[in-house]
PDB file of C-alpha atoms in Angstrom:
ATOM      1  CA  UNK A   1      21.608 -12.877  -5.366  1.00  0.00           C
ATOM      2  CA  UNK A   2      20.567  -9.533  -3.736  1.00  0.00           C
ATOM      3  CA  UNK A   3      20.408 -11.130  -0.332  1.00  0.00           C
ATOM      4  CA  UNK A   4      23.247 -13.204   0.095  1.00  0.00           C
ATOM      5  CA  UNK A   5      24.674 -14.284   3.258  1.00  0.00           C
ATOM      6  CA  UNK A   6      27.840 -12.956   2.643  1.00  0.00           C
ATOM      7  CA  UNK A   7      28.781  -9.535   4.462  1.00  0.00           C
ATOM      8  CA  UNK A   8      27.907  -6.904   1.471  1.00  0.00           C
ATOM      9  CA  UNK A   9      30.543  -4.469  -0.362  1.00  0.00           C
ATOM     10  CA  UNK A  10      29.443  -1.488  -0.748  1.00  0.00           C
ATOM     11  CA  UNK A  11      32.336   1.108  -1.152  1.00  0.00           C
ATOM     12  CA  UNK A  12      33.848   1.892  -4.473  1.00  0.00           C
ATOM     13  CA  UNK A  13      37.233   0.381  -4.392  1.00  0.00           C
ATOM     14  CA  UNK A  14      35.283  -3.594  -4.354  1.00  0.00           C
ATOM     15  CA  UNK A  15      34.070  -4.573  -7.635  1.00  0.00           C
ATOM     16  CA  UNK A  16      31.755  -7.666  -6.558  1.00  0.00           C
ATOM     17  CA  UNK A  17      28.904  -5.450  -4.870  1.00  0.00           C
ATOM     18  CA  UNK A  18      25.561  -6.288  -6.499  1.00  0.00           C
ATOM     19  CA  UNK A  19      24.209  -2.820  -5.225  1.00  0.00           C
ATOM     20  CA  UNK A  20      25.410   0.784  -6.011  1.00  0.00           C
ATOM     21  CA  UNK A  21      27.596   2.564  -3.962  1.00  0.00           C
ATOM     22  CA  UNK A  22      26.089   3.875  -0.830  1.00  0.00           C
ATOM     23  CA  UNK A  23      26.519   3.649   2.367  1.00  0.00           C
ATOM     24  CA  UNK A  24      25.025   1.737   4.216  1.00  0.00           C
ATOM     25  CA  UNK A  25      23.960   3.347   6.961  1.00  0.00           C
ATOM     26  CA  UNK A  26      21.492   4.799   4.714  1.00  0.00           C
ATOM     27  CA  UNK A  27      20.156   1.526   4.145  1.00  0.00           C
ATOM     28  CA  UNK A  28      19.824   0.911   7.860  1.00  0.00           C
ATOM     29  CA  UNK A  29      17.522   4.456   7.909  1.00  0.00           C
ATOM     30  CA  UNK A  30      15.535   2.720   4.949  1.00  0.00           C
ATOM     31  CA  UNK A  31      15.136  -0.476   6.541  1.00  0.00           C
ATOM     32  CA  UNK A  32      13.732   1.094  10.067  1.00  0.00           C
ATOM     33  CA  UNK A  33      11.570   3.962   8.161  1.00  0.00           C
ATOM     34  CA  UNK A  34       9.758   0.424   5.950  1.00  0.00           C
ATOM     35  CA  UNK A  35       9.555  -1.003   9.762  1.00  0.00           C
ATOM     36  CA  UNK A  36       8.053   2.072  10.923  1.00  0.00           C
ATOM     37  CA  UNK A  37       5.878   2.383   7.985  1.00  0.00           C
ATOM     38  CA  UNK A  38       4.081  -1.086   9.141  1.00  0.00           C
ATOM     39  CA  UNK A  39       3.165   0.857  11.973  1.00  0.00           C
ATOM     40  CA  UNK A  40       1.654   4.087  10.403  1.00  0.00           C
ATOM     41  CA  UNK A  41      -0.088   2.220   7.855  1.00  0.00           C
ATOM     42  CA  UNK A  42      -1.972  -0.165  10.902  1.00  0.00           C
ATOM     43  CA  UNK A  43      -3.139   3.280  12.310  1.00  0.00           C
ATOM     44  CA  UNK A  44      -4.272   4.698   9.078  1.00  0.00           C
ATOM     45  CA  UNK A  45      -6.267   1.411   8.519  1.00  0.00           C
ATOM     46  CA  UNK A  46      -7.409   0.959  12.074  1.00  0.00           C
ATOM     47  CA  UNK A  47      -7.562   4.541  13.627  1.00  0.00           C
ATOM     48  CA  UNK A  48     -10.850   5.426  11.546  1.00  0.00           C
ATOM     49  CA  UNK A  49     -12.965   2.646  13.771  1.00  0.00           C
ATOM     50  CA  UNK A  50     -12.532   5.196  16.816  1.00  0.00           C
ATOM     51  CA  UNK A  51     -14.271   7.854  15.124  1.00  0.00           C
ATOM     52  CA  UNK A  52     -17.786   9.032  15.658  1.00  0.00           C
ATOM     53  CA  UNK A  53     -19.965   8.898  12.749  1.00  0.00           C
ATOM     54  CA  UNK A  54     -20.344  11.868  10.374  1.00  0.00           C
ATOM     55  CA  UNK A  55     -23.825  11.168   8.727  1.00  0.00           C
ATOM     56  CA  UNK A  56     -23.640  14.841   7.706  1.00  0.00           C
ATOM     57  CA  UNK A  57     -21.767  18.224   7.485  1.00  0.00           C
ATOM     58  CA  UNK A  58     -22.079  19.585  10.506  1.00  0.00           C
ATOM     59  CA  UNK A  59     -20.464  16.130  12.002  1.00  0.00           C
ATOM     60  CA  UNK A  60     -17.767  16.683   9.508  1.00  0.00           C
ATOM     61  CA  UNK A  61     -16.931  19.633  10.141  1.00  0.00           C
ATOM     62  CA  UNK A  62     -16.778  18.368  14.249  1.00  0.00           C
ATOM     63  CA  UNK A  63     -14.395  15.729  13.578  1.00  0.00           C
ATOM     64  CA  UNK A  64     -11.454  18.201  14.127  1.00  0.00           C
ATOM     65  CA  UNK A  65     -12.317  17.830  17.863  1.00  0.00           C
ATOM     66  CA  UNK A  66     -11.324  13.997  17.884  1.00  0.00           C
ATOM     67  CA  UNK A  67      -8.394  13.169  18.753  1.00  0.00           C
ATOM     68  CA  UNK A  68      -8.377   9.818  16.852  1.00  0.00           C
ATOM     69  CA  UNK A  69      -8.938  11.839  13.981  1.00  0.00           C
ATOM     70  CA  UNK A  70      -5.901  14.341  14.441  1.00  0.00           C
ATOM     71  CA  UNK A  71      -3.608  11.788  15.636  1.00  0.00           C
ATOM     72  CA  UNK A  72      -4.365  10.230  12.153  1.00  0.00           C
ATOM     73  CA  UNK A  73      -4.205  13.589  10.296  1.00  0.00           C
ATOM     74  CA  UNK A  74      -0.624  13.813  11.168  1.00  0.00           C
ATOM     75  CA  UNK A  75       0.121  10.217  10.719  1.00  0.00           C
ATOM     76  CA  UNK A  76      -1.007  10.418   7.578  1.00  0.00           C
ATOM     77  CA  UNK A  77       1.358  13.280   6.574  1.00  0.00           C
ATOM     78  CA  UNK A  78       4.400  11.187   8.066  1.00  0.00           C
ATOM     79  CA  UNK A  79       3.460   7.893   6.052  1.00  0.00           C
ATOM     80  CA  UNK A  80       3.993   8.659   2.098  1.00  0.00           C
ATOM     81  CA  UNK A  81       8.021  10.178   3.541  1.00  0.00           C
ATOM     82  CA  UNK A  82       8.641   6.785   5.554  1.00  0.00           C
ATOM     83  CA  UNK A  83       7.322   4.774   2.697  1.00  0.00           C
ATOM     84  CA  UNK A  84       9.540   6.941   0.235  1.00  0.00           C
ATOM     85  CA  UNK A  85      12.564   6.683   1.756  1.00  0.00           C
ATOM     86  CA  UNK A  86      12.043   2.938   2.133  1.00  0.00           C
ATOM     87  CA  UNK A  87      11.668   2.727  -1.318  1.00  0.00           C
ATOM     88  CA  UNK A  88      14.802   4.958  -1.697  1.00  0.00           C
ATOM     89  CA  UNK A  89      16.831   2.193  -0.193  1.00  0.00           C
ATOM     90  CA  UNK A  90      15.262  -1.067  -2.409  1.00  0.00           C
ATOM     91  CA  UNK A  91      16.041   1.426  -5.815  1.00  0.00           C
ATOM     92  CA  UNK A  92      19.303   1.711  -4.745  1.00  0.00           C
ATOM     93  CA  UNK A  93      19.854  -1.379  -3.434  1.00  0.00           C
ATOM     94  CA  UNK A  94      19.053  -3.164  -6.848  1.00  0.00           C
ATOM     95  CA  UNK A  95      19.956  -0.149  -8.653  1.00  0.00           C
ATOM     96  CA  UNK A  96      23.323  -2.300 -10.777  1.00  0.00           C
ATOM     97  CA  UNK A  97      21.491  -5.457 -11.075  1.00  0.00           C
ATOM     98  CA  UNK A  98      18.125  -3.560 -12.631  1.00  0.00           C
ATOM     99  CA  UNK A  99      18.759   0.176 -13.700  1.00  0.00           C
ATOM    100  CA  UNK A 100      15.479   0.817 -15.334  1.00  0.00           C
ATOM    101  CA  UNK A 101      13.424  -0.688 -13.300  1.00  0.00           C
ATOM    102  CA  UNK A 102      15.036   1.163 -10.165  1.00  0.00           C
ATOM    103  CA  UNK A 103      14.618   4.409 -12.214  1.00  0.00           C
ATOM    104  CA  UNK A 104      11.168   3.800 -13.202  1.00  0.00           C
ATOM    105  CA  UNK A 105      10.275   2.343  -9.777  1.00  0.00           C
ATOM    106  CA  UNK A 106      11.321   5.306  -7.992  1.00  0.00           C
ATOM    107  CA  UNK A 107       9.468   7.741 -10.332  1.00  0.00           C
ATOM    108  CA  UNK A 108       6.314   5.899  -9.637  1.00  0.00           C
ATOM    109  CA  UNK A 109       6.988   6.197  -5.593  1.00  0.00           C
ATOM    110  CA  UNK A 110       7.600  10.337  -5.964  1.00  0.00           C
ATOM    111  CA  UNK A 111       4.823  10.692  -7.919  1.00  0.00           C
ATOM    112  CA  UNK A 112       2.746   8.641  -4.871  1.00  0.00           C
ATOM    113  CA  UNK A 113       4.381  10.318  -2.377  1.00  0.00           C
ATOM    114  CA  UNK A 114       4.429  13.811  -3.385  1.00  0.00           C
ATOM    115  CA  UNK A 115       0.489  13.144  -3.980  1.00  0.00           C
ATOM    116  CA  UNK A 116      -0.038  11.749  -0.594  1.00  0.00           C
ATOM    117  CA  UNK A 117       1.712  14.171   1.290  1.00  0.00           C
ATOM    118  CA  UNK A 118      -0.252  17.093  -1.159  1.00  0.00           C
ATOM    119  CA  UNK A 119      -3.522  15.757   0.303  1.00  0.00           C
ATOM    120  CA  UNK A 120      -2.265  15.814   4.017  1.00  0.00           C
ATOM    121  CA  UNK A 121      -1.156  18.870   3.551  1.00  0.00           C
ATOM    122  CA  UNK A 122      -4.383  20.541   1.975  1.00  0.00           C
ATOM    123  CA  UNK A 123      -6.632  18.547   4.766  1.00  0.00           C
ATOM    124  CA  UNK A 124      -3.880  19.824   7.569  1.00  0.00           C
ATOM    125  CA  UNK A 125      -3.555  23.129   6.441  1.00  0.00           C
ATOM    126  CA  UNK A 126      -6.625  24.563   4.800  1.00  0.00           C
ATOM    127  CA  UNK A 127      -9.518  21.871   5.332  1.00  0.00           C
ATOM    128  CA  UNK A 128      -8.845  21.581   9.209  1.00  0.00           C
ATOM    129  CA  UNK A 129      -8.737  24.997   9.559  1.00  0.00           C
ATOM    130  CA  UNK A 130     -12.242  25.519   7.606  1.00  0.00           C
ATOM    131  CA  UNK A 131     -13.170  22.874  10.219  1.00  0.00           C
ATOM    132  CA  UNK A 132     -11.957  25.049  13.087  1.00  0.00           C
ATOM    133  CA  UNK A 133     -13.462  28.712  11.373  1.00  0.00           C
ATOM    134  CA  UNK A 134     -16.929  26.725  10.845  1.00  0.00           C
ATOM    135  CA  UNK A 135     -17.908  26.633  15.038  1.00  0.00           C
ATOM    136  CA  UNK A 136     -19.485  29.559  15.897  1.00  0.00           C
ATOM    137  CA  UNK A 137     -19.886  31.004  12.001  1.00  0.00           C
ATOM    138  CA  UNK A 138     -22.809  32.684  10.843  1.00  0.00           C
ATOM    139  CA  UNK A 139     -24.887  31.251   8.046  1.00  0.00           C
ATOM    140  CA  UNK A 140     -22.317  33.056   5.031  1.00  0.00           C
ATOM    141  CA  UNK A 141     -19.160  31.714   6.159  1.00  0.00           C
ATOM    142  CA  UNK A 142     -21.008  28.508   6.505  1.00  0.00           C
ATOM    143  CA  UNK A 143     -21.830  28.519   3.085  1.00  0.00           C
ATOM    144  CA  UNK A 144     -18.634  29.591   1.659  1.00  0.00           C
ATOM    145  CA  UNK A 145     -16.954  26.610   3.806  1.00  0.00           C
ATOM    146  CA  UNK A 146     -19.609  24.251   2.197  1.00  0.00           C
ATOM    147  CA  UNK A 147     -18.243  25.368  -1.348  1.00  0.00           C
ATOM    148  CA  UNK A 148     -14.427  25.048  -0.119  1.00  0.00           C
ATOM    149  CA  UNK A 149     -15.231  21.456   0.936  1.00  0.00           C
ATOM    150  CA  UNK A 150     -16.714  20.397  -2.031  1.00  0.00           C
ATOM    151  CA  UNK A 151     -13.858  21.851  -4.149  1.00  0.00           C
ATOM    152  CA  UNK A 152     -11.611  20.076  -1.260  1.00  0.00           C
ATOM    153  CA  UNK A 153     -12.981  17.040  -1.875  1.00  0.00           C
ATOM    154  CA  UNK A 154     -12.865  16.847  -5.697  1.00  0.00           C
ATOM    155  CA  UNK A 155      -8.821  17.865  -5.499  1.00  0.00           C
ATOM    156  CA  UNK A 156      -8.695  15.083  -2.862  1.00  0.00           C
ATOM    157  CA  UNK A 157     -10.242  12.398  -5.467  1.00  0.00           C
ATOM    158  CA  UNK A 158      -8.040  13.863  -8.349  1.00  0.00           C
ATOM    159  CA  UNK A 159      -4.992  13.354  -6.284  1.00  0.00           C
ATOM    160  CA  UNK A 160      -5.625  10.048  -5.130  1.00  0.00           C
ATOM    161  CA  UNK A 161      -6.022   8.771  -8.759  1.00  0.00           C
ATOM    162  CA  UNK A 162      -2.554  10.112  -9.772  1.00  0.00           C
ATOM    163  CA  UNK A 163      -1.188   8.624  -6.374  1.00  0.00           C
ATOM    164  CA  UNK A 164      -2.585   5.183  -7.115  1.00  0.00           C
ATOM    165  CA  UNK A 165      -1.055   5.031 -10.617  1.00  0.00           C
ATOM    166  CA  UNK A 166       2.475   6.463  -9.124  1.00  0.00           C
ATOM    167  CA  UNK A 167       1.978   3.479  -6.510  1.00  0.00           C
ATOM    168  CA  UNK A 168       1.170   0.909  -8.692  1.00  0.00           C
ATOM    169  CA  UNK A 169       4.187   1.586 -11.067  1.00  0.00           C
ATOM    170  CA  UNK A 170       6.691   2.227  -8.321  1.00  0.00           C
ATOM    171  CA  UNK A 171       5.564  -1.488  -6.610  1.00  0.00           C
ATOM    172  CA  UNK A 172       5.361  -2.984  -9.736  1.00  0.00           C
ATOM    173  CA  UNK A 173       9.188  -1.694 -10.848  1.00  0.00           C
ATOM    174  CA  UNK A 174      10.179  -2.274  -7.661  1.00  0.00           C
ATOM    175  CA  UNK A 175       9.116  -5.600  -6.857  1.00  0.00           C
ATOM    176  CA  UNK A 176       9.992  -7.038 -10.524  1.00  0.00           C
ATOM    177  CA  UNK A 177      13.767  -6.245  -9.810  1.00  0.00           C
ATOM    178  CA  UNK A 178      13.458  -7.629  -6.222  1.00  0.00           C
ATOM    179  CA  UNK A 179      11.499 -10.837  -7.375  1.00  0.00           C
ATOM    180  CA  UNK A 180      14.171 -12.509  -9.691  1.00  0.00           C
ATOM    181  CA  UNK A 181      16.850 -12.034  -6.215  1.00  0.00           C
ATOM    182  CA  UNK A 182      17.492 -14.209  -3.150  1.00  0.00           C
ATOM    183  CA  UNK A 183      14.809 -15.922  -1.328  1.00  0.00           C
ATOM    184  CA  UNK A 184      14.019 -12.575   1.041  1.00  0.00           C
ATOM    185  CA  UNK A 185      14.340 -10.283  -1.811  1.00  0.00           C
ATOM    186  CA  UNK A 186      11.637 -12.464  -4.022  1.00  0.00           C
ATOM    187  CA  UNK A 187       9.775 -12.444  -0.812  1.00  0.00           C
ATOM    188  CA  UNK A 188       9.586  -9.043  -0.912  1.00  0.00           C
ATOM    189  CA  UNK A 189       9.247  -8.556  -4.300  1.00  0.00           C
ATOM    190  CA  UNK A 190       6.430 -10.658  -4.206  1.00  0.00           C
ATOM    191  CA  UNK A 191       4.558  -7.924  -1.516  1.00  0.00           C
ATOM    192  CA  UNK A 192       5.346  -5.055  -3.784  1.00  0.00           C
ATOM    193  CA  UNK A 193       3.929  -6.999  -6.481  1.00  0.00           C
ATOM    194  CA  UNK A 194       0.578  -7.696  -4.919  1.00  0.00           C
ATOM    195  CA  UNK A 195       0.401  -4.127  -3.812  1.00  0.00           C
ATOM    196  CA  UNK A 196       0.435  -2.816  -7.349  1.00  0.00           C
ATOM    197  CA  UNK A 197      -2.190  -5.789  -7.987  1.00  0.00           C
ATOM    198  CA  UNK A 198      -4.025  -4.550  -5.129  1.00  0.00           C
ATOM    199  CA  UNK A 199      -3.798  -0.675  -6.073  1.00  0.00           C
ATOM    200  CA  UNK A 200      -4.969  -1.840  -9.961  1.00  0.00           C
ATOM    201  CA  UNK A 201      -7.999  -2.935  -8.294  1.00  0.00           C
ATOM    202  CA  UNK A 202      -8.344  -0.037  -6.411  1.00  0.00           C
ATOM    203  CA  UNK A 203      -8.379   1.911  -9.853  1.00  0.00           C
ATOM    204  CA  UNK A 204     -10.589   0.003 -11.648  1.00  0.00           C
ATOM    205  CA  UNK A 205     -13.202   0.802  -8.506  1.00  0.00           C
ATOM    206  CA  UNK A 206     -13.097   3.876  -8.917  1.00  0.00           C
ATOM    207  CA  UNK A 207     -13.883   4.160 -12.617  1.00  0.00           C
ATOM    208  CA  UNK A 208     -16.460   1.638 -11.997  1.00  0.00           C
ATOM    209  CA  UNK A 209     -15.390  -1.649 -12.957  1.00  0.00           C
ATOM    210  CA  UNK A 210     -15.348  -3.723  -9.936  1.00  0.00           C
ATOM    211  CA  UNK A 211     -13.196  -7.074  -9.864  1.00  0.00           C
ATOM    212  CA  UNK A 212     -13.145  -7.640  -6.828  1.00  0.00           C
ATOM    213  CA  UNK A 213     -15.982  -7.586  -3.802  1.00  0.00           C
ATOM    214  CA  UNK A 214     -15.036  -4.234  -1.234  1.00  0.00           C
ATOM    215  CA  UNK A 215     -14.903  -7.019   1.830  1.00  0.00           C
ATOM    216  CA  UNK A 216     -11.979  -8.798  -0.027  1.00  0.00           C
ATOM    217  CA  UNK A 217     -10.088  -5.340  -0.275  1.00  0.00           C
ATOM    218  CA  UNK A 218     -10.940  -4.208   2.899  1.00  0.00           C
ATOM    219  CA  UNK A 219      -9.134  -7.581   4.305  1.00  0.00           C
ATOM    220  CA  UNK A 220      -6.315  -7.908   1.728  1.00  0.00           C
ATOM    221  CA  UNK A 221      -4.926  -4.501   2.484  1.00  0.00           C
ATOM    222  CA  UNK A 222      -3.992  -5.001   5.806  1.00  0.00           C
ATOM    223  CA  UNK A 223      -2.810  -8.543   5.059  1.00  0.00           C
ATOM    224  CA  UNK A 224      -0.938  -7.416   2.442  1.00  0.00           C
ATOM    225  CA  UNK A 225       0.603  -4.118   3.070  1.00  0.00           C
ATOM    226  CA  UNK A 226       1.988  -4.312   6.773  1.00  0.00           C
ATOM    227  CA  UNK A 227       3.593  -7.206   6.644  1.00  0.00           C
ATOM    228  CA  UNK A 228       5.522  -6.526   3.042  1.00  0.00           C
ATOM    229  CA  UNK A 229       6.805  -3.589   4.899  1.00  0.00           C
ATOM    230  CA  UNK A 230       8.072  -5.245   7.796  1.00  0.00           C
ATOM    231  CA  UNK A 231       9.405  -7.716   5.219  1.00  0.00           C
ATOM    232  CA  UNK A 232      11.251  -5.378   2.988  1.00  0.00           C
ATOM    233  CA  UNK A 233      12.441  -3.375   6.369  1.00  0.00           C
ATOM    234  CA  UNK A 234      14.048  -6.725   7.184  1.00  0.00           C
ATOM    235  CA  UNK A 235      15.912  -7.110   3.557  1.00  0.00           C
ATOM    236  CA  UNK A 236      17.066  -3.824   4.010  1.00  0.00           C
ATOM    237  CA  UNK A 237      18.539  -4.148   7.088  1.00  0.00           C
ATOM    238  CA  UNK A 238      20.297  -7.270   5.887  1.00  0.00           C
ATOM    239  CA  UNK A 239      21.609  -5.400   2.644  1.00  0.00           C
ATOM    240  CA  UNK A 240      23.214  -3.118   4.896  1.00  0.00           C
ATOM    241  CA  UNK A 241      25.060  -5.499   6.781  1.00  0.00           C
ATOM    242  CA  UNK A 242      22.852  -6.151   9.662  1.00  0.00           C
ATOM    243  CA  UNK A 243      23.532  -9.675  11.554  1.00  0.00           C
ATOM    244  CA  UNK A 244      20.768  -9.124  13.557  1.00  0.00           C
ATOM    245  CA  UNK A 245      17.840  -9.680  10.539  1.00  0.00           C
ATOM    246  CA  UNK A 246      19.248 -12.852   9.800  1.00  0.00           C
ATOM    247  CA  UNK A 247      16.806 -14.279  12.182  1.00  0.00           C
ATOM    248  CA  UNK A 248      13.683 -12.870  10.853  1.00  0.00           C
ATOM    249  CA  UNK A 249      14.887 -13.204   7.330  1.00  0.00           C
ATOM    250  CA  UNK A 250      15.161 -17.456   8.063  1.00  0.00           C
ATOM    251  CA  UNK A 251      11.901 -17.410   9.822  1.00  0.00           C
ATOM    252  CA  UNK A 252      10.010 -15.490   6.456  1.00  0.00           C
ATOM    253  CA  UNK A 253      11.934 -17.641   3.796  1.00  0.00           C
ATOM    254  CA  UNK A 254      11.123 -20.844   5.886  1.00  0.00           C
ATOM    255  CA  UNK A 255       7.421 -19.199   5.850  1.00  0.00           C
ATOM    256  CA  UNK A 256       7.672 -18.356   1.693  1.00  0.00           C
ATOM    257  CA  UNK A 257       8.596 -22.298   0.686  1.00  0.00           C
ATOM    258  CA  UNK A 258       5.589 -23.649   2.846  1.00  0.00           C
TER     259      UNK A 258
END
């Protein structure tokens, strides 16, 4: 199984290495940038109850002075790379055992994260600074930023569409060749699998067809998502080698069979 409790092979010369050759300090990287993704994707869920409200443009266009908001801003623009290079490690990890679905899985999680980071980047870098030029503009400016953030804001939308299809294929991929492993990897499988249920539903919102009451997605996201990162973190750690996971890795697989 993918998480056995035997020390792992991973150099060329051993033949009985379920995972591809790499080493595995990379997978240590992986497993602390999933850990640290727990963390980033708390704030991104949490930060935006500091903010003040923006009923309107003008308070919109103020938001740049918060610093909830900017600490977010950049958060956000870390995230999608932590997340990616997370998912790096799991594609290569079960990248022997499940070829295509490590292929596939990791062209849905480019696709998200290139996406993800595009809209940081375009709120960071152009949308902020409208933000900034808008105090103290006259009435033409004004208007001109008024058009940019509408145009803004439909690029946003497009983006996050594409992103939320990447994501659901790359957690879907992912988790199917995790789910069929060892008791931590079908833990973890089982995460990425409700996150692409969870992004499907996002879809479908967004096109109109609700499934699901907005309270229920509003909770299951942060039940969901933080702790499958954590979880897959752990698994990583423990494909690489690491003794030290072997106690959180007992305590979640005692957790999964209750």
């Amino acid at each position: 199984g993918f998480d056995s409790h035997h020390p792992l092979h991973l150099h060329p010369a051993r033949g009985d290495s379920d995972r591809m050759n790499a080493d595995p300090r990379f997978f240590r990287v992986a497993a602390l940038a999933s850990v640290l993704s727990a963390l980033t994707t708390l704030l991104l869920i949490f930060l935006p109850n500091l903010f003040d409200p923006a009923p309107d443009f003008e308070a919109r266009m103020a938001r740049i002075q918060e610093g909830a908001y900017v600490l977010r801003s950049w958060v956000y623009l870390l995230h999608p790379f932590l997340v990616f290079t997370a998912a790096l490690g799991v594609a290569l990890a079960v990248g022997k055992q499940a070829p295509v679905f490590a292929i596939a899985g990791m062209a849905g999680f480019t696709l998200w994260a290139f996406n993800e980071a595009g809209q940081q980047t375009l709120t960071l870098f152009a949308f902020d600074r409208w933000r900034v030029a808008c105090t103290g503009a006259d009435e033409t400016l004004r208007e001109a930023i008024r058009v940019n953030a509408l145009m803004y804001d439909g690029i946003w939308d497009a983006m996050y569409m594409l992103l939320l299809i990447g994501f659901a294929i790359g957690n879907a991929c992912l988790g199917l060749a995790l789910i069929a492993g060892g008791r931590l990897a079908s833990v973890a499988g089982g995460f990425m699998l409700a996150a692409c249920v969870l992004t499907v539903l996002l879809f479908m919102g967004q096109i109109g067809v609700t499934l699901l009451p907005q309270p229920v997605l509003e909770w299951a996201y942060p039940a969901i998502q933080p702790l499958g990162r954590l979880t897959i973190g752990v698994w990583l750690w423990r494909v690489a080698g690491g003794g030290l996971s072997r106690v959180f890795s007992t305590v979640l697989s005692h957790m999964h069979t209750k």
